[in-house]
PDB file of C-alpha atoms in Angstrom:
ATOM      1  CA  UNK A   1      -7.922  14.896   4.796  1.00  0.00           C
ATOM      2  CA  UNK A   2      -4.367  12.943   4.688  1.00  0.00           C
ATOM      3  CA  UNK A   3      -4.361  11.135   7.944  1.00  0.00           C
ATOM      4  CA  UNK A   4      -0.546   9.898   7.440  1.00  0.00           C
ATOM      5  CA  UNK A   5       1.440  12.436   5.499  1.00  0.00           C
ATOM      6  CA  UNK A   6       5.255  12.176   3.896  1.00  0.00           C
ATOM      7  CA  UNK A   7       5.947  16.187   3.025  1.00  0.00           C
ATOM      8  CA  UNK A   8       9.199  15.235   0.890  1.00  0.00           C
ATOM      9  CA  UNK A   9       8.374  13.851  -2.045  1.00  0.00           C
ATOM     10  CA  UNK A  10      11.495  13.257  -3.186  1.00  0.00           C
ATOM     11  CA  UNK A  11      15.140  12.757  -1.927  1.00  0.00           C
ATOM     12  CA  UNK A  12      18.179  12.381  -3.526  1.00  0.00           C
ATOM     13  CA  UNK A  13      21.464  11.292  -1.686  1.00  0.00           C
ATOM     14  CA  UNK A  14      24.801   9.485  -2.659  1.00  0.00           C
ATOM     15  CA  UNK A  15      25.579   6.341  -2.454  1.00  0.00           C
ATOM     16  CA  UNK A  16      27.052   5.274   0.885  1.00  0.00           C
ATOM     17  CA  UNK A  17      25.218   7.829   2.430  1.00  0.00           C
ATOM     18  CA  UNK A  18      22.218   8.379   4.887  1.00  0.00           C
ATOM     19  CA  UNK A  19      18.617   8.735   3.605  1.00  0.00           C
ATOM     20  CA  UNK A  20      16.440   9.879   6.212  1.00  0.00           C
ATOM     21  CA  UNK A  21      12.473   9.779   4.974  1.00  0.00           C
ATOM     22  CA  UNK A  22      10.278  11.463   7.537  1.00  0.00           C
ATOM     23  CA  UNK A  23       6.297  10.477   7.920  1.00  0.00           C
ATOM     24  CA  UNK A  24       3.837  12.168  10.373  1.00  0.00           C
ATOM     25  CA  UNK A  25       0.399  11.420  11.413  1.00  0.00           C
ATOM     26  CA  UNK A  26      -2.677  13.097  12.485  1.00  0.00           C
ATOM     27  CA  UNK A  27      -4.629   9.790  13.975  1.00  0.00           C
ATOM     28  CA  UNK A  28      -3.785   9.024  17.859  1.00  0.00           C
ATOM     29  CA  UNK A  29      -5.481   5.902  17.438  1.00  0.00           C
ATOM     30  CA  UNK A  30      -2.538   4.872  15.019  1.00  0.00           C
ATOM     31  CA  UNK A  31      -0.314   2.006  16.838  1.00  0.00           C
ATOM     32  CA  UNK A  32       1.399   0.019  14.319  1.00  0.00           C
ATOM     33  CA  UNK A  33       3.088   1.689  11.567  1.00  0.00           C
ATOM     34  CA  UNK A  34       5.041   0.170   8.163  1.00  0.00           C
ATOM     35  CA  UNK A  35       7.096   1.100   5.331  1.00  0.00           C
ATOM     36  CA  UNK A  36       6.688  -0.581   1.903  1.00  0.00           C
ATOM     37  CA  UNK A  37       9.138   0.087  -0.649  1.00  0.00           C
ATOM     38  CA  UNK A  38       8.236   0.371  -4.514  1.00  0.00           C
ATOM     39  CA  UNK A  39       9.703   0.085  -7.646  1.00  0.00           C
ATOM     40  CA  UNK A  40       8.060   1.377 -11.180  1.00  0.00           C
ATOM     41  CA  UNK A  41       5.437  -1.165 -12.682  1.00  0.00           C
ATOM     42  CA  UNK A  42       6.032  -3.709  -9.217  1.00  0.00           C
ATOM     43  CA  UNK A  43       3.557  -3.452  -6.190  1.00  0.00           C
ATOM     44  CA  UNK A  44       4.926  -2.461  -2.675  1.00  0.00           C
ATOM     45  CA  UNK A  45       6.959  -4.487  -0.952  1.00  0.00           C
ATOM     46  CA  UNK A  46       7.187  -5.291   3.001  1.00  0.00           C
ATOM     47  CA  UNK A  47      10.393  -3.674   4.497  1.00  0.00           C
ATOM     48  CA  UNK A  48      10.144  -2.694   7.943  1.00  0.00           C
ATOM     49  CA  UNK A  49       7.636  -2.190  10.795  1.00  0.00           C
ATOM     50  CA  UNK A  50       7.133  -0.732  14.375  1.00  0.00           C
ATOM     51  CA  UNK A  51       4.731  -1.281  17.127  1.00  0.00           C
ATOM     52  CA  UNK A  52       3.433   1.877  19.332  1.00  0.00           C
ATOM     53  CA  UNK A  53       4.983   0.356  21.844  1.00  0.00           C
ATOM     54  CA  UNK A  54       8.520   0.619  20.748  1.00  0.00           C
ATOM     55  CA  UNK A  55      10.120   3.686  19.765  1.00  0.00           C
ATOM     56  CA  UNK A  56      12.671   1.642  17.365  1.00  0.00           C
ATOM     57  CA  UNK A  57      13.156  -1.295  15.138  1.00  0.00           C
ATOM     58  CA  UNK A  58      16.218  -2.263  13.314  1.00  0.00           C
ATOM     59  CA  UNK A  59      16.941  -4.761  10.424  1.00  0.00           C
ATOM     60  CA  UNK A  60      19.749  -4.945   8.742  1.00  0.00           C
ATOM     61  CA  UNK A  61      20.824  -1.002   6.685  1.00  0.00           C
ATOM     62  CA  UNK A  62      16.639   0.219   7.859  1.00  0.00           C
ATOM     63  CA  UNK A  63      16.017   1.581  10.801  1.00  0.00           C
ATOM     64  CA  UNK A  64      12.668   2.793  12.154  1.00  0.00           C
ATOM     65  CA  UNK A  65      12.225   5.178  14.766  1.00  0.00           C
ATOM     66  CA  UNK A  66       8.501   6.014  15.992  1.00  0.00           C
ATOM     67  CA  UNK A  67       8.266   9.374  18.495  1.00  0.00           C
ATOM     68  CA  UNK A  68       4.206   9.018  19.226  1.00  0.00           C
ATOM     69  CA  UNK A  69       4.191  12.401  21.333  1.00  0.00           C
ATOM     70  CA  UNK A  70       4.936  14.249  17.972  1.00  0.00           C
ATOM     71  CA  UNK A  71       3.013  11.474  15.817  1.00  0.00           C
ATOM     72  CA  UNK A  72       6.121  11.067  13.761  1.00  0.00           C
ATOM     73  CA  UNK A  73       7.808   8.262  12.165  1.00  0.00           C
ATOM     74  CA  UNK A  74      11.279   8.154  10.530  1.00  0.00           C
ATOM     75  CA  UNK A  75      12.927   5.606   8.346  1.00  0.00           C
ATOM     76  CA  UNK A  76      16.605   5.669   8.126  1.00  0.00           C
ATOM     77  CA  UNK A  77      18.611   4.088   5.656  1.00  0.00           C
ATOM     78  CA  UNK A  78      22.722   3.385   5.872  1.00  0.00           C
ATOM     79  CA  UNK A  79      24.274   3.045   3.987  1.00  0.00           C
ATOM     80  CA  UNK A  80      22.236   3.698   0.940  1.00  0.00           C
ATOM     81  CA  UNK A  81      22.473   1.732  -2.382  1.00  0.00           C
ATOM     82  CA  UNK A  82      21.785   2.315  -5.657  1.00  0.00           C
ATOM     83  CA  UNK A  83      19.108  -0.536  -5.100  1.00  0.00           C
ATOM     84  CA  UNK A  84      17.280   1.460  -2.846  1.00  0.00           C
ATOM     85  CA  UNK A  85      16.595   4.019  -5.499  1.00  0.00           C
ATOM     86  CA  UNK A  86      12.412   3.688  -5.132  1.00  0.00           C
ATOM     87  CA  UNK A  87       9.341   5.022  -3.856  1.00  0.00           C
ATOM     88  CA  UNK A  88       8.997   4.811  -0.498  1.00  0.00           C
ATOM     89  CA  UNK A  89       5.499   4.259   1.467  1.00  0.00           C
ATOM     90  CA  UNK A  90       4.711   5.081   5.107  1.00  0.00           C
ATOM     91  CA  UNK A  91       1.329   3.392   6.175  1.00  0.00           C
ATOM     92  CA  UNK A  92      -0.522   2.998   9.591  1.00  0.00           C
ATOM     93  CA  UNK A  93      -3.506   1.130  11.199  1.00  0.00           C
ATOM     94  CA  UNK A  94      -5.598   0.791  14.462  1.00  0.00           C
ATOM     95  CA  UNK A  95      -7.038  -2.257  16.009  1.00  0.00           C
ATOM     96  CA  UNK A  96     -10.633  -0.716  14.993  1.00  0.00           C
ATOM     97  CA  UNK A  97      -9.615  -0.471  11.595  1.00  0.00           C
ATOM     98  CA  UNK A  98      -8.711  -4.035  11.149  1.00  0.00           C
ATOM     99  CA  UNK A  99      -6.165  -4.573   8.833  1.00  0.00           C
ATOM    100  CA  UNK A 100      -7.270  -1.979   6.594  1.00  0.00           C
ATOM    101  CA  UNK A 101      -3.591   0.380   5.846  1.00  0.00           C
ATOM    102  CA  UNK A 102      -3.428   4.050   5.452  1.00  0.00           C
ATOM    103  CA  UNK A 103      -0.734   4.950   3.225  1.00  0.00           C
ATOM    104  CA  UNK A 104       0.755   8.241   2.781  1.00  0.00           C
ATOM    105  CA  UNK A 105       1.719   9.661  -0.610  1.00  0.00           C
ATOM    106  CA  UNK A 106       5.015   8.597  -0.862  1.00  0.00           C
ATOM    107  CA  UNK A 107       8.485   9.708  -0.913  1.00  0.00           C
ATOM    108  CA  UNK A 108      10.761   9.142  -3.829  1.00  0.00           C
ATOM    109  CA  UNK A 109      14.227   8.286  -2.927  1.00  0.00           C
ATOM    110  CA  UNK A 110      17.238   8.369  -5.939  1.00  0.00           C
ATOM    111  CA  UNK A 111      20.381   7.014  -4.990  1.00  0.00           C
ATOM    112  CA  UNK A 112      23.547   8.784  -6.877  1.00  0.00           C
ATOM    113  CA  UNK A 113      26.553   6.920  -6.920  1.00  0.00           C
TER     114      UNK A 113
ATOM    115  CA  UNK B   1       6.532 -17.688  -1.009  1.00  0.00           C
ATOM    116  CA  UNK B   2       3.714 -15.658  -0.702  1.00  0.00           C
ATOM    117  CA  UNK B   3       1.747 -14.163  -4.230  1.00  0.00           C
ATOM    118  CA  UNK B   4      -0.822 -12.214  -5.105  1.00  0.00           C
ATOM    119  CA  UNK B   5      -1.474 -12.388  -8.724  1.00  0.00           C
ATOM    120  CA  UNK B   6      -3.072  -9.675 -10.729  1.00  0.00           C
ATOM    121  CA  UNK B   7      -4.473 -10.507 -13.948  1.00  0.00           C
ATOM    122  CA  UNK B   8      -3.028  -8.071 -15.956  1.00  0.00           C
ATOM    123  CA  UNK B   9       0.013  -5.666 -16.233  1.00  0.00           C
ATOM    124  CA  UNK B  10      -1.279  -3.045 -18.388  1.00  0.00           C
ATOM    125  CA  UNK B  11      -4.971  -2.622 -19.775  1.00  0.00           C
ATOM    126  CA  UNK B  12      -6.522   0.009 -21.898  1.00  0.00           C
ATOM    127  CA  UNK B  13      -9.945   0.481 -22.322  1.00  0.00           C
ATOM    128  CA  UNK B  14     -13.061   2.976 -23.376  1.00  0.00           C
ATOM    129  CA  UNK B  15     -14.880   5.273 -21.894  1.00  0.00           C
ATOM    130  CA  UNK B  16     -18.078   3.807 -20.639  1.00  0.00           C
ATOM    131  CA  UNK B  17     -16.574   0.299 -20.931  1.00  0.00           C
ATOM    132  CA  UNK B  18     -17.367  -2.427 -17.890  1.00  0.00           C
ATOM    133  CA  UNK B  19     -13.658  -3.615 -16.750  1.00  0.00           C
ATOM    134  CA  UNK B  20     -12.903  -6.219 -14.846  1.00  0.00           C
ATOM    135  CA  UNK B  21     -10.032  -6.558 -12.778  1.00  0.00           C
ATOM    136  CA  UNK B  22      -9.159  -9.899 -11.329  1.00  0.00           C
ATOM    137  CA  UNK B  23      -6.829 -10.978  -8.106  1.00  0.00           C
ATOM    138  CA  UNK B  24      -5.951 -14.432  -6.642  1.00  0.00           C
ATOM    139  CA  UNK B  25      -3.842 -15.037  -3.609  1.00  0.00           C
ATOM    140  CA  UNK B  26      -2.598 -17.966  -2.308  1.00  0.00           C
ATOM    141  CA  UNK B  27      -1.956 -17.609   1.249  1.00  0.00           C
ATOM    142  CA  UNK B  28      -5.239 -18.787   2.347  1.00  0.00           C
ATOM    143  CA  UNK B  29      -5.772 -15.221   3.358  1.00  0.00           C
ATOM    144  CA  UNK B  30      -9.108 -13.752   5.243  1.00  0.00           C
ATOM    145  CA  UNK B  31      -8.333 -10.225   4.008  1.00  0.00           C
ATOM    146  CA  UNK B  32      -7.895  -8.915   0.494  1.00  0.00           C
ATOM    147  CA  UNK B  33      -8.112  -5.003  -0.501  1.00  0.00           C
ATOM    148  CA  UNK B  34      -8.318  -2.465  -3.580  1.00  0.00           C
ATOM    149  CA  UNK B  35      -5.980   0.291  -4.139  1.00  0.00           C
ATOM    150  CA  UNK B  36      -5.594   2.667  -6.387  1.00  0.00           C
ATOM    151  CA  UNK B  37      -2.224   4.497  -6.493  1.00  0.00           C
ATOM    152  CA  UNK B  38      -1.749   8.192  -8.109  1.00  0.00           C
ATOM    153  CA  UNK B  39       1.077  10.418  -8.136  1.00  0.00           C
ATOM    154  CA  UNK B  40       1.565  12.452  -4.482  1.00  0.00           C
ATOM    155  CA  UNK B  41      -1.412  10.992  -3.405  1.00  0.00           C
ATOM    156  CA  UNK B  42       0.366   7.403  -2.176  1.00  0.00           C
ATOM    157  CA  UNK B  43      -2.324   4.907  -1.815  1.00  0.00           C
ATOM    158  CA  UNK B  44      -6.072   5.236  -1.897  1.00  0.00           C
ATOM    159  CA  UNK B  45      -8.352   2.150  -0.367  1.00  0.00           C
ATOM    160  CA  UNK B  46     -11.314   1.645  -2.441  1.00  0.00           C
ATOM    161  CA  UNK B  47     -12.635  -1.806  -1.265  1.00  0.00           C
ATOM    162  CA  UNK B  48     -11.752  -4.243   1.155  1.00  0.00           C
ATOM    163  CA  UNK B  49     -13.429  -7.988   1.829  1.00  0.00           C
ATOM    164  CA  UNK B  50     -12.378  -9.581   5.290  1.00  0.00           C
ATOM    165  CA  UNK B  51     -14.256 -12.907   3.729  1.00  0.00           C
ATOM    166  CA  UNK B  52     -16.365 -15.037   1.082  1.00  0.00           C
ATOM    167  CA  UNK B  53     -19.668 -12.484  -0.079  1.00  0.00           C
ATOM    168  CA  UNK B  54     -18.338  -9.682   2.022  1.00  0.00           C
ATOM    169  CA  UNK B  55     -17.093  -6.170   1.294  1.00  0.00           C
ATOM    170  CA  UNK B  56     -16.833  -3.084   2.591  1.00  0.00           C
ATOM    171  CA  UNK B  57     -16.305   0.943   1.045  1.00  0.00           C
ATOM    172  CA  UNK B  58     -12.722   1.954   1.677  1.00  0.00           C
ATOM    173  CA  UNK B  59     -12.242   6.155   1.345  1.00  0.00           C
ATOM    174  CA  UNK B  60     -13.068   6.174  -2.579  1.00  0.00           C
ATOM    175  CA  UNK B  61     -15.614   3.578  -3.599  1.00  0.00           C
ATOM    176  CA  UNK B  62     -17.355   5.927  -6.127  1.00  0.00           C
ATOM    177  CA  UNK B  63     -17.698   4.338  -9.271  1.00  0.00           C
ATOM    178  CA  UNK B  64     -16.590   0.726  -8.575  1.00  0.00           C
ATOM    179  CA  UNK B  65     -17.844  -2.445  -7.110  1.00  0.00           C
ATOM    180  CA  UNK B  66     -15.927  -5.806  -5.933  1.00  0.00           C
ATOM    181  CA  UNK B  67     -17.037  -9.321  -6.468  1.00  0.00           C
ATOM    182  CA  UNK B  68     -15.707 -12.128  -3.119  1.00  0.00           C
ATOM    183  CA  UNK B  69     -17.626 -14.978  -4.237  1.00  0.00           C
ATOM    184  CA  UNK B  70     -14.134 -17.396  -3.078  1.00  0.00           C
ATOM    185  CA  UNK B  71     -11.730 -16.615  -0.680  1.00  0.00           C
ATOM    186  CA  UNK B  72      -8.692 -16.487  -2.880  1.00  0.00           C
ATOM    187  CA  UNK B  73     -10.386 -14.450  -5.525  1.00  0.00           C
ATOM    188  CA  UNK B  74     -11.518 -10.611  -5.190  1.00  0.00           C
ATOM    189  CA  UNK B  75     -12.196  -8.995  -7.860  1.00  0.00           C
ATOM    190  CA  UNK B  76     -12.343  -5.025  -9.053  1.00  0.00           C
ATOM    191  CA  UNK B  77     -15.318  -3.655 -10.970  1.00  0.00           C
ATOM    192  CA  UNK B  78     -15.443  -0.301 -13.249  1.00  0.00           C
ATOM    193  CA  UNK B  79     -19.094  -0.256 -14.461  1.00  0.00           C
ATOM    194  CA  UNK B  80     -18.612   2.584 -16.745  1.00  0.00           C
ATOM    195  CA  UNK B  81     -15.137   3.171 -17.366  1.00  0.00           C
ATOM    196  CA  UNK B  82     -14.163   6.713 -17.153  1.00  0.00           C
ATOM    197  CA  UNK B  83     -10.549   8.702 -18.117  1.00  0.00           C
ATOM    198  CA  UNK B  84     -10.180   9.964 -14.084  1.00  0.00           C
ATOM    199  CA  UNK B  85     -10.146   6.263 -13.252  1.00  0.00           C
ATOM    200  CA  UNK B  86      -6.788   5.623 -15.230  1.00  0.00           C
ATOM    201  CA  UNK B  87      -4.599   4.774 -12.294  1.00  0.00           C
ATOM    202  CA  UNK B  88      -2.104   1.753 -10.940  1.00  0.00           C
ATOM    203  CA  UNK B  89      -4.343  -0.157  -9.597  1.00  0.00           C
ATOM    204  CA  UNK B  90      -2.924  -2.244  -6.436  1.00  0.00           C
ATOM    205  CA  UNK B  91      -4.269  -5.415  -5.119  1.00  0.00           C
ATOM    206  CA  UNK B  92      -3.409  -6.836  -1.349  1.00  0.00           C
ATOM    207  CA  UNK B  93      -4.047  -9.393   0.909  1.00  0.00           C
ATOM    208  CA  UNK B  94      -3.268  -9.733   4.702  1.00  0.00           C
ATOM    209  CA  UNK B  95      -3.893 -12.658   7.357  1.00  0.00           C
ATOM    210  CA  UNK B  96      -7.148 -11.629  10.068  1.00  0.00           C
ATOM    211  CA  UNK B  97      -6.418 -11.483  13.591  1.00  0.00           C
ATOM    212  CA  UNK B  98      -4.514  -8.990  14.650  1.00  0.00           C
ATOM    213  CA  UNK B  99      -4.032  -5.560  13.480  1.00  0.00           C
ATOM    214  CA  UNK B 100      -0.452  -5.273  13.545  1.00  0.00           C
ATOM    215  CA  UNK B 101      -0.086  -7.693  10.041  1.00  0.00           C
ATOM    216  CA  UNK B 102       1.704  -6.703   7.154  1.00  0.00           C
ATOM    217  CA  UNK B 103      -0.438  -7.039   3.519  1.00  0.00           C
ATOM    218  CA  UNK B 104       0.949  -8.406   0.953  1.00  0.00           C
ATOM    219  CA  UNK B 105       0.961  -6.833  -2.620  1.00  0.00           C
ATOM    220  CA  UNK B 106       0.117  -7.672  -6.527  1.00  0.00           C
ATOM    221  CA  UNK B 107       2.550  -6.425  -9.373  1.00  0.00           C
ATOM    222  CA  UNK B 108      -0.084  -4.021  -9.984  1.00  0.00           C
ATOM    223  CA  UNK B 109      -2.303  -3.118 -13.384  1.00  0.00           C
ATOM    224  CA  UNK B 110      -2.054  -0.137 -14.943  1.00  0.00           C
ATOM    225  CA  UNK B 111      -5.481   0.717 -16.433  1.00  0.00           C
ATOM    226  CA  UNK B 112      -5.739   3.477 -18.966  1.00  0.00           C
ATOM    227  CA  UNK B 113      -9.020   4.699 -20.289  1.00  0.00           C
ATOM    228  CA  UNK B 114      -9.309   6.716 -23.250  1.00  0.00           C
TER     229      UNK B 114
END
């Protein structure tokens, strides 16, 4: 049983537009949530990550925006680049958990110029 | 910089075979963790060690075992290789303390078994 889920697993928008990649979770106990970006044969990389108690977090052309009454997460990303052509991970932990991450299964973004 | 070093990109092995799959951090990090990544299924926890001799099942620990015997090093063992276990497989390390820390990732190896 997926406790974080990403239902698109794939998304393909043009360059210079907005790619929205949607996460949801089933855990209430979930209060700190990331997404790792990943490119073929490289492991995830850090990009951007929200506490429960915010309901956004900007940096730079990623924003994240956490609604906890509908246990959903959304990571926007404007404009999009070519670059940004990846796999894209949602994960989520707890304070009982540790740091242990639950991932979700991914959505894979392709950026068309 | 922060790095987490797998020790290999790409392995192939047997059926039945013992691997070995080796990580080293350098961060002076508590934490270090297994994953296994597979198409649509994102990323699977297998092991995780939050210190020196200790370890703990993730959600899939069938068929493997981990070695902490230093803090820097965790290792990833297949006792008897098998072809479902071909998979990316993803080490990480994160700081202890609080729960809201990112973890840090390997380049990943990708094991196949035939």
């Amino acid at each position: 049983d997926q406790q974080v889920k990403q239902n698109s697993p794939s998304l393909s928008v043009q360059e210079g537009r907005i790619s929205i990649l949607n996460c949801d979770y089933t855990n209430s106990m979930f209060d700190y949530f990331l997404w790792y970006k990943k490119y073929p044969a490289e492991g995830p990389t850090f990009l951007i990550s929200i506490s429960s108690i915010k309901d956004k977090n900007e940096d730079g052309r990623f924003t994240v925006f956490l609604n906890k009454s509908a246990k959903h997460l959304s990571l926007h990303i404007v404009p999009s680049q070519p670059g940004d052509s990846a796999v894209y991970f949602c994960a989520a932990s707890h304070p009982a958990a540790g740091n242990k991450l639950t991932f979700g299964g991914g959505t894979r973004v392709l950026v068309k110029p | 910089d922060v790095k987490v070093t797998q020790s290999s990109r790409y392995l192939v092995k047997r059926t039945g075979e013992k691997v070995f799959l080796e990580c080293v951090q350098d961060m002076d990090h508590e934490n270090m963790f297994w994953y296994r990544q597979d198409p649509g299924l994102g990323l699977r926890l297998i092991y995780f060690s939050y210190d020196v001799k200790m370890k703990e099942k993730g959600d899939i620990p069938e068929g493997y075992s981990v070695s902490r015997e230093k803090k820097e090093r965790f290792s990833l063992i297949l006792e008897s290789a098998s072809t479902n276990q071909t998979s990316m497989y993803l080490c990480a390390s994160s700081l202890r303390g609080g729960w809201n820390t990112e973890a840090f990732f390997g380049q990943g190896t990708r094991l196949t078994v035939v």
